[in-house]
Amino acid sequence: MKKDFYEILGITKSADAGEIKKAYRKKAIEFHPDKNPGNQEAEENFKAAAEAYEILGDPQKKAKYDQFGHQAFQGGGGGYGGGQGGMNMDDIFSQFGDIFGSAFGGGGGGFSGFGGGGGQRRVKGSNLRIKVKLTLEEIANGVDKKVKVKRKVQAAGVSYKTCSTCQGQGQVMRVTNTILGRMQSATTCTTCGGSGQILDSKPGNADAQGLIVEDETVSIKIPAGVAEGMQLKVSNKGNEAPGSNSVPGDLIVVIEEIEHESLKREGENLHLDLYISFSEAVLGVSRDITAVNGKVRIKLEEGIQSGKILRLKGKGIPSINGYGTGDLLVHVNVWTPKTLNKEQKQFFEKNMTDENFTPNPEKTDKSFFEKVKDMFS
Ligand SMILES: [Zn+2]
């Protein structure tokens, strides 16, 4: 179970933007790798705090998190990218410009991070985006999808060497003469793009960066309860970048719902229009109706009114947070015959003024408006 982001930062849900920022700053300084060399626990705490801030520091992501919890970002059960959080150190350090201003050196050159040497920047490959179409059944049950992606990957046999322009530093010092004197500034090395490495040799089919496009089948575990437009992230399944110390980008999976032929989704609830004949309404009937996981038999009492809504508990869509399952609401519509034969016509004419045929809503069901009110209360 993943720890609550508010808990990680030691704040309550009512904390405002300033308090969130302050809390993160405190944690980041406390667990900073430069202060805790070789301390695995501190590193985990540092990453956790960064991940929490990545979400809570962004009003839109925070709103999503408040509504859907971790599931909104990680997908089911944290199964992506090895589990522990989607952020790598580069993501974290790139946040720092915002949080610490220039105090930590910003600009990629400031500090070493984990395992990275000197001032070089770990180059991250670009993200890939794919859309995945899901049926209502797949959404209701969760599904493992296999998708084909075209990824840029480092070609077999490619090799990289230290960039001679920056000596592998990833940046170069530029000295300019101004009227105020000599100014020295560090800029990202344009030869290697900041990675500190350039291509050494590559096979003929690779591009100038030593990359080739490959078809790869990626398994995506989609949790039950996802909705149209939600995005899941599969870490490290985006494009690879050149260089021996680069990290791949991420694969962003955008959810699309395929419309069901008879069930309409509204959040976690499903709606179904059921049409019954006049005779069935009068005499009562058992009917098999379409639910999301197959047919369900329901019994309609004799004398059922058009407009009645039957609620089948738990036959809807599971909450993405795992808090219960929605209902299936069956809307009963009585089909009035448009043509009658002579015999039928006589029957209805005879009963036109009969007491049994006279509407008396007070004695029967609640009105349509009362029912709607009930549904939302
Ligand atoms: Zn360079």
mmCIF file of C-alpha atoms and ligand atoms in Angstrom:
data_model
loop_
_atom_site.group_PDB
_atom_site.id
_atom_site.type_symbol
_atom_site.label_atom_id
_atom_site.label_comp_id
_atom_site.label_asym_id
_atom_site.label_seq_id
_atom_site.Cartn_x
_atom_site.Cartn_y
_atom_site.Cartn_z
ATOM 1 C CA MET A 1 0.000 0.000 0.000
ATOM 2 C CA LYS A 2 1.333 3.338 -1.015
ATOM 3 C CA LYS A 3 1.694 6.011 1.631
ATOM 4 C CA ASP A 4 -0.581 9.021 1.486
ATOM 5 C CA PHE A 5 1.100 12.039 -0.124
ATOM 6 C CA TYR A 6 -0.104 14.382 2.619
ATOM 7 C CA GLU A 7 1.332 12.035 5.225
ATOM 8 C CA ILE A 8 4.689 11.916 3.423
ATOM 9 C CA LEU A 9 4.979 15.696 3.555
ATOM 10 C CA GLY A 10 3.600 15.822 7.089
ATOM 11 C CA ILE A 11 0.716 18.141 6.259
ATOM 12 C CA THR A 12 -3.063 18.010 6.315
ATOM 13 C CA LYS A 13 -5.415 18.158 3.352
ATOM 14 C CA SER A 14 -6.223 21.766 4.160
ATOM 15 C CA ALA A 15 -2.644 22.940 3.573
ATOM 16 C CA ASP A 16 -2.400 25.749 1.009
ATOM 17 C CA ALA A 17 0.126 26.018 -1.817
ATOM 18 C CA GLY A 18 2.622 27.910 0.335
ATOM 19 C CA GLU A 19 2.489 25.362 3.144
ATOM 20 C CA ILE A 20 2.881 22.460 0.714
ATOM 21 C CA LYS A 21 5.957 24.051 -0.805
ATOM 22 C CA LYS A 22 7.437 24.779 2.595
ATOM 23 C CA ALA A 23 6.815 21.225 3.805
ATOM 24 C CA TYR A 24 8.484 19.761 0.732
ATOM 25 C CA ARG A 25 11.470 22.062 1.070
ATOM 26 C CA LYS A 26 11.951 20.868 4.634
ATOM 27 C CA LYS A 27 11.798 17.170 3.671
ATOM 28 C CA ALA A 28 14.047 17.632 0.669
ATOM 29 C CA ILE A 29 16.730 19.298 2.776
ATOM 30 C CA GLU A 30 16.411 16.683 5.527
ATOM 31 C CA PHE A 31 16.754 13.707 3.175
ATOM 32 C CA HIS A 32 18.988 15.270 0.542
ATOM 33 C CA PRO A 33 21.471 12.718 -0.888
ATOM 34 C CA ASP A 34 24.435 15.035 -0.383
ATOM 35 C CA LYS A 35 23.617 15.125 3.317
ATOM 36 C CA ASN A 36 22.954 11.394 3.645
ATOM 37 C CA PRO A 37 25.530 9.650 1.472
ATOM 38 C CA GLY A 38 24.847 5.943 1.044
ATOM 39 C CA ASN A 39 21.738 6.045 3.211
ATOM 40 C CA GLN A 40 19.131 3.978 1.372
ATOM 41 C CA GLU A 41 16.270 4.991 3.638
ATOM 42 C CA ALA A 42 16.993 8.670 3.184
ATOM 43 C CA GLU A 43 17.060 8.160 -0.570
ATOM 44 C CA GLU A 44 13.648 6.501 -0.478
ATOM 45 C CA ASN A 45 12.249 9.286 1.689
ATOM 46 C CA PHE A 46 13.758 11.865 -0.622
ATOM 47 C CA LYS A 47 12.130 10.259 -3.651
ATOM 48 C CA ALA A 48 8.813 9.855 -1.864
ATOM 49 C CA ALA A 49 8.726 13.524 -0.866
ATOM 50 C CA ALA A 50 9.550 14.587 -4.422
ATOM 51 C CA GLU A 51 6.820 12.414 -5.818
ATOM 52 C CA ALA A 52 4.319 13.790 -3.321
ATOM 53 C CA TYR A 53 5.250 17.349 -4.229
ATOM 54 C CA GLU A 54 5.097 16.618 -7.953
ATOM 55 C CA ILE A 55 1.390 15.962 -7.434
ATOM 56 C CA LEU A 56 0.376 18.214 -4.534
ATOM 57 C CA GLY A 57 2.387 21.161 -5.864
ATOM 58 C CA ASP A 58 0.309 21.227 -9.034
ATOM 59 C CA PRO A 59 -3.293 22.374 -8.439
ATOM 60 C CA GLN A 60 -4.688 20.239 -11.264
ATOM 61 C CA LYS A 61 -2.862 17.077 -10.240
ATOM 62 C CA LYS A 62 -3.712 17.750 -6.603
ATOM 63 C CA ALA A 63 -7.417 17.930 -7.431
ATOM 64 C CA LYS A 64 -7.152 14.626 -9.287
ATOM 65 C CA TYR A 65 -5.294 13.061 -6.379
ATOM 66 C CA ASP A 66 -7.845 14.330 -3.866
ATOM 67 C CA GLN A 67 -10.560 12.719 -5.949
ATOM 68 C CA PHE A 68 -8.987 9.475 -7.112
ATOM 69 C CA GLY A 69 -5.974 8.915 -4.857
ATOM 70 C CA HIS A 70 -2.849 7.192 -6.125
ATOM 71 C CA GLN A 71 -4.759 5.324 -8.782
ATOM 72 C CA ALA A 72 -5.196 8.482 -10.786
ATOM 73 C CA PHE A 73 -1.481 8.492 -11.586
ATOM 74 C CA GLN A 74 -0.055 5.068 -11.074
ATOM 75 C CA GLY A 75 -2.584 2.688 -12.443
ATOM 76 C CA GLY A 76 -3.526 -0.457 -10.628
ATOM 77 C CA GLY A 77 -1.663 -1.583 -7.612
ATOM 78 C CA GLY A 78 1.433 0.392 -8.464
ATOM 79 C CA GLY A 79 2.447 -2.197 -10.993
ATOM 80 C CA TYR A 80 4.270 0.157 -13.294
ATOM 81 C CA GLY A 81 7.957 0.683 -13.673
ATOM 82 C CA GLY A 82 8.995 -1.536 -10.835
ATOM 83 C CA GLY A 83 6.576 -0.143 -8.339
ATOM 84 C CA GLN A 84 8.277 2.466 -6.287
ATOM 85 C CA GLY A 85 7.207 5.702 -7.722
ATOM 86 C CA GLY A 86 7.572 6.879 -11.238
ATOM 87 C CA MET A 87 10.117 9.611 -10.629
ATOM 88 C CA ASN A 88 13.762 9.336 -11.334
ATOM 89 C CA MET A 89 16.421 11.640 -9.941
ATOM 90 C CA ASP A 90 16.399 13.894 -12.983
ATOM 91 C CA ASP A 91 12.701 14.568 -12.546
ATOM 92 C CA ILE A 92 13.346 15.394 -8.913
ATOM 93 C CA PHE A 93 16.245 17.712 -9.524
ATOM 94 C CA SER A 94 14.385 19.501 -12.269
ATOM 95 C CA GLN A 95 11.752 20.384 -9.654
ATOM 96 C CA PHE A 96 14.330 22.138 -7.559
ATOM 97 C CA GLY A 97 14.592 25.253 -9.673
ATOM 98 C CA ASP A 98 11.051 25.958 -8.630
ATOM 99 C CA ILE A 99 11.528 25.139 -4.961
ATOM 100 C CA PHE A 100 14.977 26.346 -4.102
ATOM 101 C CA GLY A 101 15.621 28.935 -6.741
ATOM 102 C CA SER A 102 19.343 29.223 -7.255
ATOM 103 C CA ALA A 103 20.224 27.903 -3.803
ATOM 104 C CA PHE A 104 21.006 24.453 -5.145
ATOM 105 C CA GLY A 105 22.805 25.602 -8.200
ATOM 106 C CA GLY A 106 20.021 24.897 -10.689
ATOM 107 C CA GLY A 107 20.806 24.618 -14.350
ATOM 108 C CA GLY A 108 21.868 21.011 -14.220
ATOM 109 C CA GLY A 109 25.384 21.625 -12.990
ATOM 110 C CA GLY A 110 24.844 22.023 -9.287
ATOM 111 C CA PHE A 111 25.060 18.682 -7.635
ATOM 112 C CA SER A 112 25.833 15.128 -8.196
ATOM 113 C CA GLY A 113 22.701 13.174 -7.498
ATOM 114 C CA PHE A 114 23.035 9.421 -7.246
ATOM 115 C CA GLY A 115 25.642 7.709 -9.307
ATOM 116 C CA GLY A 116 25.943 10.466 -11.849
ATOM 117 C CA GLY A 117 29.365 12.002 -12.103
ATOM 118 C CA GLY A 118 30.437 15.603 -12.373
ATOM 119 C CA GLY A 119 28.204 18.113 -14.065
ATOM 120 C CA GLN A 120 26.764 15.917 -16.750
ATOM 121 C CA ARG A 121 23.071 15.670 -17.131
ATOM 122 C CA ARG A 122 21.369 12.333 -17.448
ATOM 123 C CA VAL A 123 19.560 12.625 -20.720
ATOM 124 C CA LYS A 124 16.038 11.298 -20.701
ATOM 125 C CA GLY A 125 14.370 9.967 -23.822
ATOM 126 C CA SER A 126 11.114 11.456 -24.995
ATOM 127 C CA ASN A 127 7.751 10.164 -23.804
ATOM 128 C CA LEU A 128 5.487 8.159 -26.047
ATOM 129 C CA ARG A 129 1.712 8.474 -25.962
ATOM 130 C CA ILE A 130 -0.735 5.838 -27.004
ATOM 131 C CA LYS A 131 -4.496 5.567 -26.795
ATOM 132 C CA VAL A 132 -6.063 2.373 -25.561
ATOM 133 C CA LYS A 133 -9.699 1.666 -26.352
ATOM 134 C CA LEU A 134 -11.517 -0.309 -23.681
ATOM 135 C CA THR A 135 -14.905 -1.952 -23.631
ATOM 136 C CA LEU A 136 -17.174 -1.420 -20.658
ATOM 137 C CA GLU A 137 -16.496 -5.040 -19.619
ATOM 138 C CA GLU A 138 -12.754 -4.352 -19.572
ATOM 139 C CA ILE A 139 -13.301 -1.188 -17.561
ATOM 140 C CA ALA A 140 -15.513 -3.008 -15.068
ATOM 141 C CA ASN A 141 -13.101 -5.878 -14.518
ATOM 142 C CA GLY A 142 -9.697 -4.370 -15.173
ATOM 143 C CA VAL A 143 -7.585 -5.841 -17.939
ATOM 144 C CA ASP A 144 -4.043 -6.622 -18.969
ATOM 145 C CA LYS A 145 -3.570 -5.057 -22.382
ATOM 146 C CA LYS A 146 -0.754 -5.782 -24.729
ATOM 147 C CA VAL A 147 -0.015 -2.864 -26.985
ATOM 148 C CA LYS A 148 2.435 -2.479 -29.833
ATOM 149 C CA VAL A 149 4.603 0.592 -29.596
ATOM 150 C CA LYS A 150 7.219 1.878 -31.958
ATOM 151 C CA ARG A 151 10.087 2.832 -29.664
ATOM 152 C CA LYS A 152 13.405 4.389 -30.460
ATOM 153 C CA VAL A 153 16.056 2.201 -28.892
ATOM 154 C CA GLN A 154 19.834 2.122 -28.990
ATOM 155 C CA ALA A 155 20.866 -0.097 -31.876
ATOM 156 C CA ALA A 156 22.784 -3.292 -31.157
ATOM 157 C CA GLY A 157 26.506 -2.633 -31.421
ATOM 158 C CA VAL A 158 26.283 1.125 -30.958
ATOM 159 C CA SER A 159 28.934 2.711 -28.773
ATOM 160 C CA TYR A 160 29.379 6.161 -27.281
ATOM 161 C CA LYS A 161 32.501 8.006 -26.188
ATOM 162 C CA THR A 162 33.289 10.968 -24.009
ATOM 163 C CA CYS A 163 32.488 14.259 -25.684
ATOM 164 C CA SER A 164 35.715 16.047 -26.521
ATOM 165 C CA THR A 165 34.144 19.510 -26.600
ATOM 166 C CA CYS A 166 33.187 19.448 -22.905
ATOM 167 C CA GLN A 167 35.446 16.567 -21.746
ATOM 168 C CA GLY A 168 32.319 14.755 -20.643
ATOM 169 C CA GLN A 169 31.194 17.581 -18.369
ATOM 170 C CA GLY A 170 28.020 18.245 -20.316
ATOM 171 C CA GLN A 171 28.613 21.970 -20.167
ATOM 172 C CA VAL A 172 31.164 24.462 -21.327
ATOM 173 C CA MET A 173 32.348 27.682 -19.704
ATOM 174 C CA ARG A 174 31.997 30.682 -21.916
ATOM 175 C CA VAL A 175 34.011 33.777 -21.307
ATOM 176 C CA THR A 176 32.729 36.989 -22.790
ATOM 177 C CA ASN A 177 34.236 40.407 -22.610
ATOM 178 C CA THR A 178 31.753 43.074 -21.681
ATOM 179 C CA ILE A 179 32.123 46.671 -20.652
ATOM 180 C CA LEU A 180 31.868 45.476 -17.059
ATOM 181 C CA GLY A 181 34.770 43.109 -17.504
ATOM 182 C CA ARG A 182 35.146 39.433 -18.225
ATOM 183 C CA MET A 183 31.981 37.440 -17.604
ATOM 184 C CA GLN A 184 32.115 33.713 -17.228
ATOM 185 C CA SER A 185 29.034 31.552 -17.659
ATOM 186 C CA ALA A 186 28.273 27.855 -18.034
ATOM 187 C CA THR A 187 26.141 26.693 -20.909
ATOM 188 C CA THR A 188 25.000 23.263 -21.992
ATOM 189 C CA CYS A 189 27.452 21.715 -24.428
ATOM 190 C CA THR A 190 25.921 21.871 -27.892
ATOM 191 C CA THR A 191 28.059 19.025 -29.248
ATOM 192 C CA CYS A 192 26.608 16.401 -26.913
ATOM 193 C CA GLY A 193 23.431 18.129 -25.770
ATOM 194 C CA GLY A 194 24.581 17.966 -22.168
ATOM 195 C CA SER A 195 24.995 14.215 -21.855
ATOM 196 C CA GLY A 196 28.791 14.346 -21.936
ATOM 197 C CA GLN A 197 28.876 11.644 -24.578
ATOM 198 C CA ILE A 198 28.828 11.484 -28.345
ATOM 199 C CA LEU A 199 28.404 8.671 -30.806
ATOM 200 C CA ASP A 200 31.505 6.540 -31.320
ATOM 201 C CA SER A 201 30.351 3.922 -33.782
ATOM 202 C CA LYS A 202 27.007 2.620 -34.949
ATOM 203 C CA PRO A 203 25.563 0.043 -37.320
ATOM 204 C CA GLY A 204 24.401 1.329 -40.715
ATOM 205 C CA ASN A 205 20.699 1.163 -40.005
ATOM 206 C CA ALA A 206 20.844 3.479 -36.984
ATOM 207 C CA ASP A 207 20.205 7.224 -37.091
ATOM 208 C CA ALA A 208 22.767 9.903 -36.238
ATOM 209 C CA GLN A 209 22.242 9.310 -32.529
ATOM 210 C CA GLY A 210 22.688 5.553 -32.824
ATOM 211 C CA LEU A 211 18.984 4.854 -32.403
ATOM 212 C CA ILE A 212 16.658 2.619 -34.386
ATOM 213 C CA VAL A 213 12.877 2.288 -34.263
ATOM 214 C CA GLU A 214 11.690 -1.048 -32.981
ATOM 215 C CA ASP A 215 8.264 -2.595 -32.506
ATOM 216 C CA GLU A 216 7.814 -3.643 -28.954
ATOM 217 C CA THR A 217 4.857 -5.251 -27.252
ATOM 218 C CA VAL A 218 4.279 -3.693 -23.868
ATOM 219 C CA SER A 219 1.974 -5.179 -21.262
ATOM 220 C CA ILE A 220 -0.150 -2.640 -19.446
ATOM 221 C CA LYS A 221 -2.073 -3.523 -16.345
ATOM 222 C CA ILE A 222 -5.222 -1.423 -16.431
ATOM 223 C CA PRO A 223 -7.111 -1.245 -13.130
ATOM 224 C CA ALA A 224 -10.879 -1.566 -12.944
ATOM 225 C CA GLY A 225 -12.779 1.722 -12.893
ATOM 226 C CA VAL A 226 -10.693 3.844 -15.264
ATOM 227 C CA ALA A 227 -12.530 6.489 -17.274
ATOM 228 C CA GLU A 228 -12.278 8.274 -20.597
ATOM 229 C CA GLY A 229 -9.301 10.624 -20.701
ATOM 230 C CA MET A 230 -7.436 9.172 -17.716
ATOM 231 C CA GLN A 231 -3.721 8.738 -18.215
ATOM 232 C CA LEU A 232 -1.575 5.912 -16.919
ATOM 233 C CA LYS A 233 2.193 6.049 -16.956
ATOM 234 C CA VAL A 234 4.418 3.087 -17.734
ATOM 235 C CA SER A 235 7.893 4.170 -16.663
ATOM 236 C CA ASN A 236 10.840 3.660 -19.000
ATOM 237 C CA LYS A 237 8.797 2.403 -21.933
ATOM 238 C CA GLY A 238 9.111 5.595 -23.960
ATOM 239 C CA ASN A 239 11.951 6.339 -26.374
ATOM 240 C CA GLU A 240 15.511 5.633 -25.333
ATOM 241 C CA ALA A 241 18.059 8.421 -25.547
ATOM 242 C CA PRO A 242 21.645 8.167 -26.774
ATOM 243 C CA GLY A 243 24.507 7.634 -24.344
ATOM 244 C CA SER A 244 25.434 4.958 -21.832
ATOM 245 C CA ASN A 245 23.967 6.772 -18.833
ATOM 246 C CA SER A 246 20.705 7.958 -20.371
ATOM 247 C CA VAL A 247 17.271 6.874 -19.192
ATOM 248 C CA PRO A 248 14.308 6.060 -21.408
ATOM 249 C CA GLY A 249 11.228 8.272 -21.436
ATOM 250 C CA ASP A 250 7.846 7.033 -20.266
ATOM 251 C CA LEU A 251 4.909 5.526 -22.082
ATOM 252 C CA ILE A 252 1.754 7.534 -21.424
ATOM 253 C CA VAL A 253 -1.410 5.517 -21.892
ATOM 254 C CA VAL A 254 -4.582 7.512 -22.543
ATOM 255 C CA ILE A 255 -7.838 5.694 -21.823
ATOM 256 C CA GLU A 256 -10.688 5.734 -24.322
ATOM 257 C CA GLU A 257 -14.063 4.169 -23.656
ATOM 258 C CA ILE A 258 -15.874 2.259 -26.361
ATOM 259 C CA GLU A 259 -19.558 3.075 -26.057
ATOM 260 C CA HIS A 260 -21.677 0.112 -24.984
ATOM 261 C CA GLU A 261 -24.651 -0.668 -27.184
ATOM 262 C CA SER A 262 -27.213 -0.522 -24.387
ATOM 263 C CA LEU A 263 -25.520 0.487 -21.121
ATOM 264 C CA LYS A 264 -24.777 4.137 -20.449
ATOM 265 C CA ARG A 265 -22.106 5.014 -17.914
ATOM 266 C CA GLU A 266 -22.437 7.833 -15.414
ATOM 267 C CA GLY A 267 -19.450 7.755 -13.078
ATOM 268 C CA GLU A 268 -19.624 4.439 -11.288
ATOM 269 C CA ASN A 269 -23.288 3.848 -12.076
ATOM 270 C CA LEU A 270 -24.725 2.345 -15.231
ATOM 271 C CA HIS A 271 -28.103 3.069 -16.782
ATOM 272 C CA LEU A 272 -30.232 0.782 -18.930
ATOM 273 C CA ASP A 273 -33.476 1.576 -20.719
ATOM 274 C CA LEU A 274 -35.837 -1.394 -20.519
ATOM 275 C CA TYR A 275 -38.921 -1.527 -22.710
ATOM 276 C CA ILE A 276 -41.811 -3.770 -21.704
ATOM 277 C CA SER A 277 -45.179 -4.278 -23.325
ATOM 278 C CA PHE A 278 -48.421 -2.945 -21.951
ATOM 279 C CA SER A 279 -49.467 -6.507 -21.114
ATOM 280 C CA GLU A 280 -46.183 -7.209 -19.286
ATOM 281 C CA ALA A 281 -46.646 -4.050 -17.232
ATOM 282 C CA VAL A 282 -50.163 -5.124 -16.270
ATOM 283 C CA LEU A 283 -49.443 -8.785 -15.581
ATOM 284 C CA GLY A 284 -45.839 -8.638 -14.354
ATOM 285 C CA VAL A 285 -42.916 -10.379 -16.065
ATOM 286 C CA SER A 286 -39.436 -11.807 -15.528
ATOM 287 C CA ARG A 287 -36.867 -10.511 -17.982
ATOM 288 C CA ASP A 288 -33.193 -11.129 -18.699
ATOM 289 C CA ILE A 289 -31.453 -7.799 -18.939
ATOM 290 C CA THR A 290 -27.962 -6.879 -20.094
ATOM 291 C CA ALA A 291 -25.596 -6.145 -17.233
ATOM 292 C CA VAL A 292 -21.901 -5.435 -17.668
ATOM 293 C CA ASN A 293 -20.823 -9.006 -17.002
ATOM 294 C CA GLY A 294 -23.646 -10.822 -18.746
ATOM 295 C CA LYS A 295 -27.364 -11.287 -18.336
ATOM 296 C CA VAL A 296 -29.194 -10.763 -15.069
ATOM 297 C CA ARG A 297 -32.755 -11.927 -14.501
ATOM 298 C CA ILE A 298 -35.055 -9.363 -12.921
ATOM 299 C CA LYS A 299 -38.691 -9.680 -11.898
ATOM 300 C CA LEU A 300 -41.116 -6.870 -12.603
ATOM 301 C CA GLU A 301 -44.151 -6.830 -10.327
ATOM 302 C CA GLU A 302 -47.612 -6.755 -11.869
ATOM 303 C CA GLY A 303 -48.885 -3.229 -12.239
ATOM 304 C CA ILE A 304 -45.391 -1.721 -12.595
ATOM 305 C CA GLN A 305 -45.441 1.916 -13.727
ATOM 306 C CA SER A 306 -43.622 3.357 -16.687
ATOM 307 C CA GLY A 307 -40.725 5.478 -15.442
ATOM 308 C CA LYS A 308 -39.931 3.236 -12.502
ATOM 309 C CA ILE A 309 -36.222 2.860 -11.811
ATOM 310 C CA LEU A 310 -34.942 -0.429 -10.445
ATOM 311 C CA ARG A 311 -31.600 -0.244 -8.703
ATOM 312 C CA LEU A 312 -29.389 -3.341 -8.932
ATOM 313 C CA LYS A 313 -26.798 -2.817 -6.232
ATOM 314 C CA GLY A 314 -23.183 -3.517 -7.116
ATOM 315 C CA LYS A 315 -23.870 -4.164 -10.804
ATOM 316 C CA GLY A 316 -22.104 -0.994 -11.911
ATOM 317 C CA ILE A 317 -18.439 -0.055 -12.264
ATOM 318 C CA PRO A 318 -15.947 -0.473 -9.396
ATOM 319 C CA SER A 319 -14.490 2.689 -7.937
ATOM 320 C CA ILE A 320 -10.942 3.257 -9.152
ATOM 321 C CA ASN A 321 -9.883 3.695 -5.538
ATOM 322 C CA GLY A 322 -11.308 0.341 -4.579
ATOM 323 C CA TYR A 323 -14.100 1.899 -2.505
ATOM 324 C CA GLY A 324 -17.058 -0.214 -3.543
ATOM 325 C CA THR A 325 -18.885 -0.599 -6.824
ATOM 326 C CA GLY A 326 -21.630 1.446 -8.468
ATOM 327 C CA ASP A 327 -25.155 0.265 -9.269
ATOM 328 C CA LEU A 328 -27.090 -0.592 -12.393
ATOM 329 C CA LEU A 329 -30.218 1.543 -12.723
ATOM 330 C CA VAL A 330 -32.880 -0.014 -14.914
ATOM 331 C CA HIS A 331 -35.369 2.505 -16.295
ATOM 332 C CA VAL A 332 -38.712 0.869 -17.037
ATOM 333 C CA ASN A 333 -40.523 2.143 -20.119
ATOM 334 C CA VAL A 334 -43.955 0.803 -20.974
ATOM 335 C CA TRP A 335 -44.451 0.499 -24.723
ATOM 336 C CA THR A 336 -47.855 1.746 -25.761
ATOM 337 C CA PRO A 337 -49.238 -0.029 -28.827
ATOM 338 C CA LYS A 338 -49.749 2.293 -31.789
ATOM 339 C CA THR A 339 -52.179 0.127 -33.750
ATOM 340 C CA LEU A 340 -54.905 -2.151 -32.439
ATOM 341 C CA ASN A 341 -57.197 -4.634 -34.084
ATOM 342 C CA LYS A 342 -60.924 -4.331 -33.710
ATOM 343 C CA GLU A 343 -61.141 -6.651 -30.727
ATOM 344 C CA GLN A 344 -58.340 -4.877 -28.854
ATOM 345 C CA LYS A 345 -59.851 -1.500 -29.597
ATOM 346 C CA GLN A 346 -63.188 -2.559 -28.207
ATOM 347 C CA PHE A 347 -61.497 -3.852 -25.064
ATOM 348 C CA PHE A 348 -59.803 -0.536 -24.354
ATOM 349 C CA GLU A 349 -62.863 1.514 -25.224
ATOM 350 C CA LYS A 350 -64.877 -0.577 -22.828
ATOM 351 C CA ASN A 351 -62.350 0.052 -20.059
ATOM 352 C CA MET A 352 -61.701 3.727 -20.793
ATOM 353 C CA THR A 353 -63.653 4.948 -17.836
ATOM 354 C CA ASP A 354 -63.181 1.903 -15.636
ATOM 355 C CA GLU A 355 -61.861 2.679 -12.179
ATOM 356 C CA ASN A 356 -58.923 0.275 -12.587
ATOM 357 C CA PHE A 357 -57.733 2.197 -15.643
ATOM 358 C CA THR A 358 -57.996 5.642 -14.105
ATOM 359 C CA PRO A 359 -54.645 7.130 -13.054
ATOM 360 C CA ASN A 360 -54.278 7.526 -9.330
ATOM 361 C CA PRO A 361 -50.643 8.405 -8.723
ATOM 362 C CA GLU A 362 -51.069 9.038 -4.996
ATOM 363 C CA LYS A 363 -51.876 5.386 -4.430
ATOM 364 C CA THR A 364 -49.062 4.051 -6.551
ATOM 365 C CA ASP A 365 -45.448 5.026 -7.055
ATOM 366 C CA LYS A 366 -43.667 8.245 -6.408
ATOM 367 C CA SER A 367 -43.685 10.684 -9.266
ATOM 368 C CA PHE A 368 -40.796 10.899 -11.677
ATOM 369 C CA PHE A 369 -39.489 14.050 -10.002
ATOM 370 C CA GLU A 370 -39.523 12.519 -6.548
ATOM 371 C CA LYS A 371 -37.586 9.557 -7.870
ATOM 372 C CA VAL A 372 -34.968 11.770 -9.443
ATOM 373 C CA LYS A 373 -34.668 13.589 -6.144
ATOM 374 C CA ASP A 374 -34.174 10.270 -4.345
ATOM 375 C CA MET A 375 -31.448 9.229 -6.717
ATOM 376 C CA PHE A 376 -29.354 12.255 -5.937
ATOM 377 C CA SER A 377 -29.955 12.414 -2.223
HETATM 378 ZN ZN ZN B 1 29.833 17.790 -24.754
#
